[in-house]
XYZ file of C-alpha atoms in Angstrom:
682
model
C 0.000 0.000 0.000
C 1.010 3.610 -0.427
C -0.027 6.874 1.163
C 0.269 10.395 -0.203
C 1.380 12.977 2.394
C 0.439 16.562 1.540
C 2.925 19.025 3.055
C 1.948 22.637 3.757
C 5.556 23.763 4.250
C 5.511 22.719 7.875
C 8.593 21.959 9.950
C 7.167 18.739 11.377
C 6.176 16.990 8.119
C 8.999 14.457 8.028
C 8.361 13.456 11.641
C 4.845 12.659 10.498
C 6.076 10.734 7.457
C 8.334 8.565 9.617
C 5.491 7.870 12.049
C 3.090 6.925 9.237
C 5.626 4.550 7.691
C 6.415 2.959 11.045
C 2.792 2.635 12.163
C 1.215 1.466 8.897
C 4.018 -0.215 6.985
C 2.957 1.803 3.949
C 5.236 3.606 1.519
C 4.730 7.358 1.953
C 5.249 9.897 -0.837
C 5.190 13.639 -0.280
C 3.997 16.625 -2.316
C 3.529 20.266 -1.370
C 0.009 21.634 -1.279
C 0.812 23.980 -4.172
C 2.399 21.328 -6.412
C -0.630 21.335 -8.736
C -2.297 24.372 -10.281
C -6.010 23.712 -10.702
C -7.939 23.343 -12.912
C -5.105 23.261 -15.471
C -3.367 20.272 -13.850
C -6.464 18.343 -12.760
C -5.610 15.338 -14.951
C -2.149 15.086 -13.399
C -3.616 15.268 -9.912
C -6.178 12.585 -10.773
C -3.401 10.266 -11.952
C -1.505 10.866 -8.723
C -4.511 10.185 -6.488
C -5.411 7.060 -8.470
C -1.949 5.650 -7.688
C -2.203 5.824 -3.869
C -4.415 4.096 -1.313
C -4.921 7.019 1.061
C -4.033 10.636 1.745
C -2.699 12.273 4.888
C -3.008 16.067 4.911
C -0.326 17.374 7.223
C -0.046 20.452 9.437
C 1.227 23.853 8.394
C 1.225 27.576 9.095
C -1.559 29.922 8.130
C -5.341 29.891 7.942
C -7.464 27.268 6.132
C -9.643 30.082 4.791
C -6.661 31.506 2.872
C -6.205 29.731 -0.460
C -2.457 30.438 -0.589
C -2.008 28.605 2.739
C -3.871 25.414 1.763
C -3.515 25.058 -2.023
C -5.196 21.855 -3.248
C -6.288 20.654 0.229
C -9.983 21.727 0.087
C -10.211 20.189 -3.387
C -8.976 16.831 -2.059
C -11.781 16.634 0.487
C -14.527 17.731 -1.896
C -13.552 15.683 -4.990
C -12.021 12.442 -3.668
C -14.831 11.289 -1.415
C -14.141 7.559 -1.649
C -10.459 7.540 -0.750
C -9.484 7.525 2.965
C -8.085 10.890 4.083
C -6.624 11.844 7.469
C -6.139 15.550 8.173
C -3.822 16.808 10.919
C -4.004 20.318 12.430
C -4.344 22.540 9.328
C -5.567 19.433 7.478
C -8.169 18.823 10.181
C -9.372 22.423 10.116
C -9.662 22.248 6.308
C -11.767 19.061 6.539
C -14.195 20.780 8.886
C -14.276 23.997 6.852
C -15.041 22.181 3.590
C -18.000 20.557 5.333
C -19.585 23.801 6.479
C -18.111 24.120 9.968
C -16.942 27.449 11.347
C -13.505 28.308 12.704
C -12.282 31.039 15.020
C -9.041 32.262 16.541
C -8.247 30.974 20.008
C -8.106 33.714 22.612
C -4.963 32.018 23.938
C -3.184 29.963 21.238
C -1.668 26.653 22.260
C 1.814 26.075 20.831
C 4.007 23.228 22.025
C 1.810 22.378 24.999
C 0.572 18.959 26.122
C -3.187 18.374 26.519
C -5.384 15.490 27.632
C -7.368 14.118 24.693
C -10.768 12.826 25.820
C -12.546 10.530 23.382
C -16.241 10.799 22.648
C -18.237 7.920 21.205
C -16.661 5.179 19.112
C -14.603 5.310 15.952
C -12.325 2.884 14.159
C -9.689 5.650 14.225
C -9.324 5.236 18.017
C -9.986 1.517 18.343
C -8.192 0.103 21.376
C -7.083 3.542 22.633
C -8.195 4.625 26.100
C -9.549 8.125 26.603
C -7.408 10.735 28.365
C -4.079 10.273 26.566
C -1.535 13.098 26.285
C -0.769 14.803 23.002
C 0.927 18.016 21.874
C -0.993 20.901 20.325
C 0.276 23.600 17.953
C -2.621 25.783 16.876
C -4.079 29.277 16.985
C -7.309 28.374 15.171
C -10.038 26.041 16.398
C -13.278 24.608 15.040
C -15.972 26.605 16.819
C -19.140 25.148 15.254
C -19.745 21.833 13.506
C -22.413 20.730 11.032
C -24.273 17.467 10.669
C -21.652 16.337 8.159
C -18.988 16.172 10.870
C -19.047 13.699 13.786
C -17.019 14.823 16.845
C -14.622 12.198 18.188
C -12.509 13.913 20.861
C -12.078 17.110 22.879
C -9.323 18.724 24.934
C -9.666 19.749 28.578
C -10.453 23.320 27.483
C -13.314 22.184 25.250
C -11.615 22.380 21.821
C -12.585 19.828 19.211
C -9.575 17.533 18.865
C -10.795 14.866 16.427
C -13.663 14.268 14.023
C -14.780 12.269 10.997
C -17.140 12.777 8.107
C -20.561 11.250 8.633
C -20.371 9.308 5.348
C -16.978 9.563 3.658
C -13.801 7.879 5.028
C -12.400 11.279 5.967
C -10.927 11.786 9.437
C -8.984 14.487 11.220
C -7.181 15.353 14.444
C -6.319 18.842 15.693
C -3.363 17.717 17.805
C 0.060 16.597 16.505
C 0.478 12.807 16.858
C 4.063 13.020 15.534
C 5.435 15.200 18.346
C 8.085 13.642 20.571
C 5.819 14.293 23.594
C 2.607 12.897 22.064
C 1.196 9.527 23.088
C -0.924 7.134 21.029
C 0.119 8.641 17.717
C 1.424 5.363 16.319
C -1.685 3.515 17.541
C -4.046 6.013 15.909
C -2.159 5.892 12.605
C -2.031 2.101 12.745
C -5.818 2.143 12.999
C -5.964 4.447 9.987
C -3.704 2.021 8.108
C -6.037 -0.890 8.895
C -8.968 1.159 7.672
C -7.085 1.868 4.429
C -6.207 -1.802 4.028
C -9.876 -2.721 4.129
C -10.448 -0.691 0.978
C -8.419 -3.372 -0.814
C -7.031 -1.126 -3.546
C -3.315 -1.996 -3.183
C -2.269 0.693 -5.621
C 1.306 1.320 -6.758
C 2.396 4.916 -6.222
C 3.903 7.057 -8.949
C 7.402 7.885 -7.636
C 7.805 11.247 -9.371
C 7.498 13.046 -6.059
C 9.732 15.139 -3.808
C 13.068 13.720 -2.656
C 16.296 15.182 -1.343
C 19.124 14.350 -3.757
C 22.416 13.282 -2.110
C 25.350 15.652 -2.610
C 27.902 12.825 -2.479
C 27.289 9.470 -4.148
C 30.638 7.985 -3.177
C 33.809 9.007 -1.335
C 37.168 8.298 -3.001
C 40.181 7.464 -0.855
C 42.943 9.991 -1.393
C 46.626 9.162 -1.748
C 47.790 12.765 -1.639
C 48.037 12.886 2.173
C 50.513 11.472 4.661
C 49.801 11.549 8.397
C 52.615 12.755 10.707
C 52.515 14.003 14.290
C 54.529 14.841 17.385
C 53.165 14.588 20.942
C 54.141 17.030 23.692
C 52.858 17.993 27.126
C 49.641 20.007 27.142
C 50.159 23.634 26.079
C 47.991 26.650 26.797
C 45.797 27.330 23.753
C 46.186 31.085 23.426
C 49.957 30.826 23.658
C 50.029 28.185 20.909
C 48.117 30.509 18.586
C 50.725 33.210 19.039
C 53.594 31.143 17.588
C 52.484 32.144 14.063
C 50.833 35.006 12.194
C 48.083 32.953 10.539
C 45.822 30.568 12.424
C 42.189 29.462 12.637
C 41.131 28.541 16.170
C 38.275 26.230 17.187
C 38.649 26.454 20.935
C 36.846 24.032 23.199
C 37.249 26.040 26.376
C 34.572 24.189 28.338
C 32.657 20.891 28.508
C 31.095 19.130 26.629
C 33.881 19.946 24.140
C 36.992 17.735 24.311
C 39.403 18.983 21.631
C 40.793 22.349 20.644
C 41.892 22.622 17.014
C 44.293 25.299 15.744
C 44.666 25.238 11.977
C 47.725 26.839 10.406
C 46.932 27.825 6.801
C 49.884 28.508 4.548
C 49.919 31.709 2.443
C 49.569 31.132 -1.304
C 49.056 27.398 -0.738
C 46.043 26.518 1.443
C 42.845 26.442 -0.597
C 40.274 29.093 0.311
C 36.628 29.043 -0.729
C 34.459 32.160 -0.522
C 30.799 32.406 -1.389
C 28.552 35.460 -1.419
C 24.846 35.492 -2.154
C 25.338 38.572 -4.309
C 28.590 37.733 -6.139
C 28.702 33.931 -6.181
C 31.542 31.456 -5.625
C 35.254 32.241 -5.794
C 38.163 29.881 -5.204
C 41.719 30.838 -4.369
C 44.465 30.423 -1.803
C 45.107 31.840 1.651
C 46.299 35.457 1.339
C 46.591 34.953 -2.405
C 44.624 35.439 -5.594
C 41.155 34.016 -6.178
C 38.909 33.723 -9.198
C 35.189 33.373 -9.778
C 33.866 29.871 -10.379
C 30.555 29.359 -12.142
C 29.359 26.637 -9.783
C 27.085 26.346 -6.788
C 28.679 26.263 -3.337
C 27.322 22.973 -1.973
C 28.132 20.708 -4.969
C 31.598 22.276 -5.290
C 32.549 21.756 -1.632
C 31.029 18.268 -1.622
C 32.964 17.149 -4.711
C 36.174 18.612 -3.276
C 35.851 16.581 -0.077
C 34.481 13.447 -1.760
C 37.752 13.205 -3.706
C 39.872 13.614 -0.554
C 38.622 11.010 1.898
C 41.515 10.092 4.187
C 41.395 7.826 7.223
C 44.932 7.680 8.656
C 46.222 4.849 10.776
C 46.983 6.333 14.201
C 48.836 4.392 16.874
C 48.396 6.917 19.680
C 45.129 6.105 21.566
C 44.574 9.738 22.539
C 45.073 11.234 19.092
C 42.933 8.502 17.556
C 40.001 10.122 19.405
C 40.581 13.530 17.763
C 37.774 14.223 15.262
C 39.829 16.560 13.035
C 42.477 15.160 10.712
C 42.833 18.144 8.409
C 40.144 19.644 6.201
C 37.876 22.667 5.965
C 37.626 25.185 8.820
C 35.319 28.171 8.510
C 31.831 29.613 8.765
C 28.493 29.711 6.944
C 26.357 32.817 7.509
C 22.634 32.979 8.228
C 21.879 34.541 4.832
C 23.702 31.714 3.024
C 20.787 29.412 3.777
C 18.071 32.055 4.212
C 18.714 34.385 1.263
C 16.747 37.625 1.353
C 17.145 41.132 -0.016
C 18.785 42.897 2.914
C 19.956 46.383 3.773
C 23.654 46.760 2.825
C 26.067 47.027 5.757
C 29.301 46.696 3.744
C 30.703 48.490 0.721
C 31.341 45.219 -1.153
C 29.536 41.854 -1.239
C 29.337 40.182 2.158
C 31.303 36.902 2.353
C 28.530 34.533 3.426
C 30.767 31.466 3.515
C 34.513 31.186 4.127
C 36.189 27.772 4.201
C 39.940 27.145 4.350
C 41.375 23.685 3.650
C 43.966 23.202 6.365
C 46.619 20.469 6.247
C 48.653 21.588 9.276
C 47.196 21.918 12.760
C 47.755 21.612 16.482
C 45.220 19.609 18.508
C 44.923 19.748 22.297
C 42.894 17.668 24.746
C 42.965 17.773 28.536
C 46.232 15.817 28.674
C 48.464 16.513 25.686
C 49.101 18.704 22.671
C 49.706 17.181 19.234
C 51.450 18.794 16.272
C 49.933 17.247 13.150
C 50.322 17.487 9.391
C 48.751 15.502 6.562
C 51.048 17.118 3.995
C 53.651 14.615 2.678
C 57.259 15.101 3.776
C 56.358 17.781 6.295
C 58.833 16.707 8.983
C 60.529 20.110 9.009
C 57.301 21.946 9.890
C 56.483 19.346 12.563
C 59.923 19.745 14.132
C 59.954 23.531 13.928
C 56.454 23.857 15.428
C 57.252 21.376 18.194
C 60.348 23.359 19.109
C 58.313 26.557 19.340
C 55.749 24.857 21.598
C 58.479 23.725 23.952
C 59.647 27.338 24.440
C 56.264 29.064 24.717
C 55.745 32.345 26.486
C 52.471 32.676 28.417
C 49.762 34.676 26.675
C 48.602 37.849 28.451
C 44.978 38.984 28.198
C 43.582 42.456 28.718
C 40.931 42.563 31.443
C 38.632 45.023 29.659
C 38.670 46.542 26.210
C 37.763 50.221 25.714
C 34.884 50.568 23.237
C 31.856 52.640 22.292
C 28.702 50.515 22.354
C 25.441 51.220 20.501
C 22.695 49.170 22.154
C 19.568 48.054 20.252
C 16.555 50.365 20.153
C 14.120 49.032 22.750
C 11.065 50.752 21.276
C 11.758 49.194 17.898
C 12.101 45.815 19.606
C 8.760 46.328 21.393
C 7.057 47.059 18.076
C 8.536 43.925 16.506
C 7.580 41.849 19.561
C 3.962 43.005 19.292
C 3.929 42.156 15.588
C 5.291 38.707 16.460
C 2.328 38.165 18.724
C -0.033 39.035 15.887
C 1.550 36.419 13.653
C 1.557 33.820 16.434
C -2.109 34.420 17.195
C -3.087 34.277 13.532
C -1.465 30.864 13.076
C 1.343 31.994 10.767
C 3.987 30.659 13.168
C 4.256 28.710 16.417
C 7.489 30.378 17.493
C 9.554 33.275 16.131
C 13.185 33.759 17.144
C 13.270 37.552 17.067
C 16.791 38.976 17.105
C 18.543 42.310 17.022
C 22.137 43.538 17.077
C 24.303 46.086 18.807
C 27.417 47.757 17.398
C 30.758 47.932 19.191
C 33.261 50.498 17.939
C 36.842 49.567 18.837
C 39.946 51.626 18.175
C 42.045 50.242 15.321
C 45.067 50.117 17.600
C 43.411 47.238 19.483
C 43.766 43.958 17.638
C 40.770 41.598 17.299
C 42.927 38.909 18.884
C 43.184 40.933 22.091
C 39.395 41.279 22.085
C 39.001 37.529 21.666
C 41.395 36.735 24.504
C 39.358 38.922 26.824
C 36.126 37.370 25.565
C 37.186 33.771 26.097
C 38.671 34.457 29.523
C 35.388 36.042 30.662
C 33.073 33.536 29.015
C 34.720 30.140 28.329
C 32.478 27.946 26.211
C 32.524 24.553 24.482
C 32.371 26.013 20.953
C 34.508 29.120 21.135
C 36.411 30.202 18.027
C 38.618 32.861 16.484
C 38.400 32.926 12.693
C 40.151 35.819 10.942
C 39.802 35.615 7.168
C 40.801 39.227 6.612
C 37.556 40.361 4.983
C 35.549 38.770 7.812
C 36.381 38.056 11.446
C 34.435 35.901 13.883
C 35.088 35.905 17.641
C 32.738 33.382 19.214
C 31.984 32.090 22.694
C 29.063 29.911 21.633
C 27.711 27.221 23.977
C 25.565 25.518 21.310
C 26.489 22.646 19.019
C 24.479 22.726 15.813
C 25.479 19.504 14.069
C 28.268 16.947 14.350
C 28.669 13.848 12.224
C 30.860 10.947 11.159
C 30.246 8.150 8.644
C 27.572 6.503 10.766
C 26.048 8.973 13.235
C 25.057 12.602 13.674
C 24.093 14.711 16.675
C 22.340 18.049 17.192
C 22.123 19.905 20.537
C 19.590 22.770 20.419
C 19.467 25.242 23.297
C 16.231 27.027 24.175
C 15.658 28.497 27.631
C 18.165 30.645 29.541
C 18.528 31.961 33.099
C 21.381 34.049 34.479
C 23.940 32.385 36.693
C 24.933 34.404 39.758
C 25.672 33.883 43.438
C 21.975 33.422 44.259
C 21.187 30.967 41.445
C 21.522 27.248 42.142
C 21.063 24.364 39.731
C 17.843 23.347 41.510
C 16.449 26.882 41.267
C 17.410 27.089 37.595
C 15.531 23.852 36.923
C 12.382 25.281 38.516
C 12.653 28.461 36.433
C 13.353 26.661 33.165
C 10.979 23.719 33.445
C 7.820 25.776 33.004
C 5.328 25.569 30.079
C 6.812 28.548 28.209
C 10.422 27.321 28.250
C 9.505 23.671 27.703
C 7.261 24.653 24.790
C 10.081 26.618 23.131
C 12.490 23.713 23.413
C 9.928 21.110 22.354
C 9.122 22.988 19.153
C 12.785 23.059 18.131
C 13.234 19.365 18.997
C 10.282 18.496 16.760
C 11.644 20.794 14.028
C 15.086 19.156 14.124
C 13.565 15.679 14.015
C 11.727 16.803 10.878
C 14.943 18.134 9.300
C 16.757 14.836 9.922
C 13.839 12.621 8.903
C 13.983 14.202 5.432
C 16.979 11.911 4.850
C 17.363 9.445 7.714
C 15.225 6.504 8.745
C 16.305 6.423 12.390
C 16.295 9.532 14.583
C 16.342 9.418 18.381
C 15.972 12.059 21.098
C 18.587 10.954 23.643
C 18.193 13.941 25.978
C 14.965 15.905 26.224
C 14.929 19.344 27.831
C 17.718 18.885 30.369
C 19.197 21.823 32.305
C 22.937 22.317 31.715
C 25.285 24.657 33.566
C 27.623 27.058 31.730
C 30.017 29.765 32.890
C 27.453 32.616 32.908
C 24.061 30.923 32.428
C 21.950 27.810 32.924
C 20.275 26.601 29.745
C 17.679 24.061 28.622
C 19.312 21.595 26.226
C 18.074 18.658 24.158
C 20.087 16.131 22.167
C 18.848 14.569 18.921
C 20.855 11.831 17.203
C 20.498 10.249 13.773
C 21.749 7.002 12.246
C 23.616 7.442 8.924
C 24.616 3.789 8.652
C 23.350 2.374 5.371
C 21.927 5.736 4.300
C 22.344 7.263 0.840
C 23.102 10.555 2.562
C 26.179 11.938 4.281
C 26.645 14.629 6.892
C 26.966 17.428 4.334
C 23.407 16.691 3.167
C 22.195 17.061 6.739
C 24.044 20.359 7.093
C 22.665 21.840 3.903
C 19.072 20.850 4.576
C 19.073 21.737 8.296
C 20.267 25.334 7.837
C 19.542 27.899 9.079
C 19.513 26.565 12.663
C 15.946 26.039 13.816
C 16.839 27.382 17.255
C 17.506 30.726 15.519
C 14.344 30.836 13.376
C 11.380 29.228 15.066
C 8.772 26.969 13.516
C 7.556 26.354 10.903
C 10.970 27.358 9.592
C 10.191 28.544 6.041
C 7.325 30.857 7.025
C 9.131 32.016 10.176
C 12.251 33.030 8.202
C 10.061 35.104 5.876
C 8.303 36.792 8.787
C 11.546 37.486 10.649
C 12.961 39.216 7.586
C 10.125 41.721 7.888
C 10.194 41.901 11.689
C 13.940 42.623 11.727
C 13.513 45.427 9.162
C 15.413 43.725 6.314
C 18.691 43.976 8.236
C 21.150 41.121 7.656
C 22.058 38.868 10.547
C 25.356 38.093 8.826
C 27.521 35.649 10.751
C 25.196 35.803 13.762
C 22.731 32.866 13.603
C 24.968 31.081 11.112
C 27.323 28.207 11.917
C 31.078 27.714 12.215
C 33.288 24.678 12.606
C 35.069 22.051 10.558
C 34.621 19.233 8.068
C 37.555 16.828 8.280
C 39.011 14.587 5.564
C 37.939 11.548 7.625
C 34.324 12.745 7.171
C 33.926 13.873 10.739
C 32.550 17.336 11.365
C 31.407 19.597 14.161
C 29.497 22.848 13.618
C 28.283 25.273 16.281
C 25.600 27.952 16.175
C 27.091 31.448 16.065
C 25.681 33.042 19.203
C 27.347 34.931 22.092
C 29.739 36.200 19.433
C 31.289 39.246 17.798
C 31.867 39.614 14.078
C 33.387 42.233 11.811
C 33.522 42.819 8.077
C 36.628 44.630 6.878
C 34.577 47.115 4.839
C 31.716 47.592 7.306
C 29.975 50.871 6.512
C 30.035 51.768 10.216
C 33.804 51.413 10.536
C 35.940 54.544 10.280
C 39.566 55.402 9.574
C 40.312 55.083 13.283
C 37.830 52.469 14.521
C 36.560 49.019 13.594
C 32.861 48.153 13.935
C 32.054 44.794 15.459
C 28.488 43.544 15.621
C 26.905 41.388 18.309
C 23.521 39.748 17.882
C 21.092 38.386 20.429
C 17.494 37.282 20.544
C 15.087 34.732 21.843
C 12.143 32.569 20.903
C 8.871 34.490 21.036
C 5.817 32.373 21.793
C 2.295 33.290 22.829
C 3.399 32.778 26.447
C 6.238 35.323 26.138
C 6.185 38.774 27.711
C 7.915 41.705 26.096
C 9.831 42.693 29.222
C 10.876 39.116 29.878
C 12.177 38.664 26.330
C 13.959 42.024 26.379
C 15.643 41.130 29.672
C 16.785 37.783 28.225
C 18.129 39.542 25.131
C 20.126 41.981 27.279
C 21.408 39.092 29.417
C 22.743 37.355 26.307
C 24.318 40.554 24.980
C 25.967 41.256 28.318
C 27.618 37.825 28.352
C 29.721 39.255 25.498
C 29.673 42.993 26.196
C 31.084 42.641 29.710
C 34.566 42.461 28.173
C 34.260 46.139 27.158
C 34.527 49.271 29.222
């Protein structure tokens, strides 16, 4: 059997697809609700429907009364009256609307909250399921009046219709989200739907011309151009190691759960450098050397480059064997790289949205030792010279505070954007909007960015700190948040949503009480469900191994979840996951596509730049680790706000706005996040 899943550009669709496949055993094929233009493409739609046994109409943003939000969905219910259809959330509301029911806006929308679902009467959809099960709701619209064509099946504790079926046709619907990680009885309900479909006895064969993600890498080729060499010395202080050379790229794990610090040493006129700008395209060159435009797309180019350079060295040292980086790309990918919009210019030339340097020489440090490593053949001289320098290091000295002029965000403008967020959340256009803003820090040109970074990392050590100076763009990060890590067989994502300040009065127990409330849990849950969706686009097995756990950092306590995926036997590799998971859901909200569009308006068409992007590495052994760029400073060499005597750094901050948010509370959290960085200035 096969089932057609109609996607309304939601960020939970692939969670639903996985659940349907697991619960029913059916093959599931997905189309967007605007894939067919009617009536011109009616014949094509008829052929598609005739090839499947049932339809599931998934959730999505918007209003079922708006044609651009629902596309072909009303037509499915009105024309295909003999085929089983199950509508979820927006799909459920559309079922009721087509059959004459009325809908209204909830006075208090319910987004990412768990409700008790109480069954009413009997239906094959809920066979064997006891009344009163928990399920997660994401909706601002509810069915306020029903007609004789619709039979109510379930209600929530606040009296909202939660499930219904058509009085005659095999059309069903549920308002809640059975696919959420915190929903119960979703698999059982969908299994019942599958049995109902099986009784129709059609056993159709689906037309496989539908949506699929195409892998970027079909096969890795082992490279013979590299040769692994290393020298092991006693553990050296990271900042001092950086200062042995003029050019370095630092990924500094200054705190748990990070284990390794990586310092790449690119070589002028030799190390390959990739730059991509949304406005000027892809250019390829060498570190501190010439580059030229390449008429290719970024993702295929980078993927082919690495696919031809797979290298898994044999390493005898048990400590170094654990190091994830063995040479490869180090760099960043900006927010606008994966969320392109027309933005207000902040530089005099095209913004470098992506910078990646292929690094063959590096120093790696764990808690016990420091390793000098090269994968360049016959590089013994560099290994020996670098080792000698490490053995005669001078301690690095950090400035306590950096003089600067700071321009804080406009609070009134933030209030206006917050209020507009609430309008969109109440209208059903989004469940959560990560509203952000930026401040500007003007620093005298006599103060080097490296001195700023040293002060930053000493004041706010973090597991994903970095210092990346590419000349035209500089990133100084003290991020606590992993975005995505992967190897050949597994991947992991660690979204953070929910923050409280750490001070002398705040204990771990008190932080747990403050963070484990409906607002904070709802924010985190939405992002967990969004990330599961992103991974389920490509992977068959995704598991939440830590759900909404409080973790302690240097300046804050935060609510963290961990989602892991199984790449073993998959057609996809980690680079596919990276491409299709950007921008980070924790920095957009859900549903992602609609939320990104709304945020562009709410943030007044100003670019986020490196803030909300990702930085990290992709190693030749196909291991990678990317963090979300938060708690960070960044600078473009030709920033329009820089002067002849000062350099303008920018610092972004924001938070997830939900219907449970208060403007003052969100503003205070924004200022708290900014101050974790700004405290290094005076």
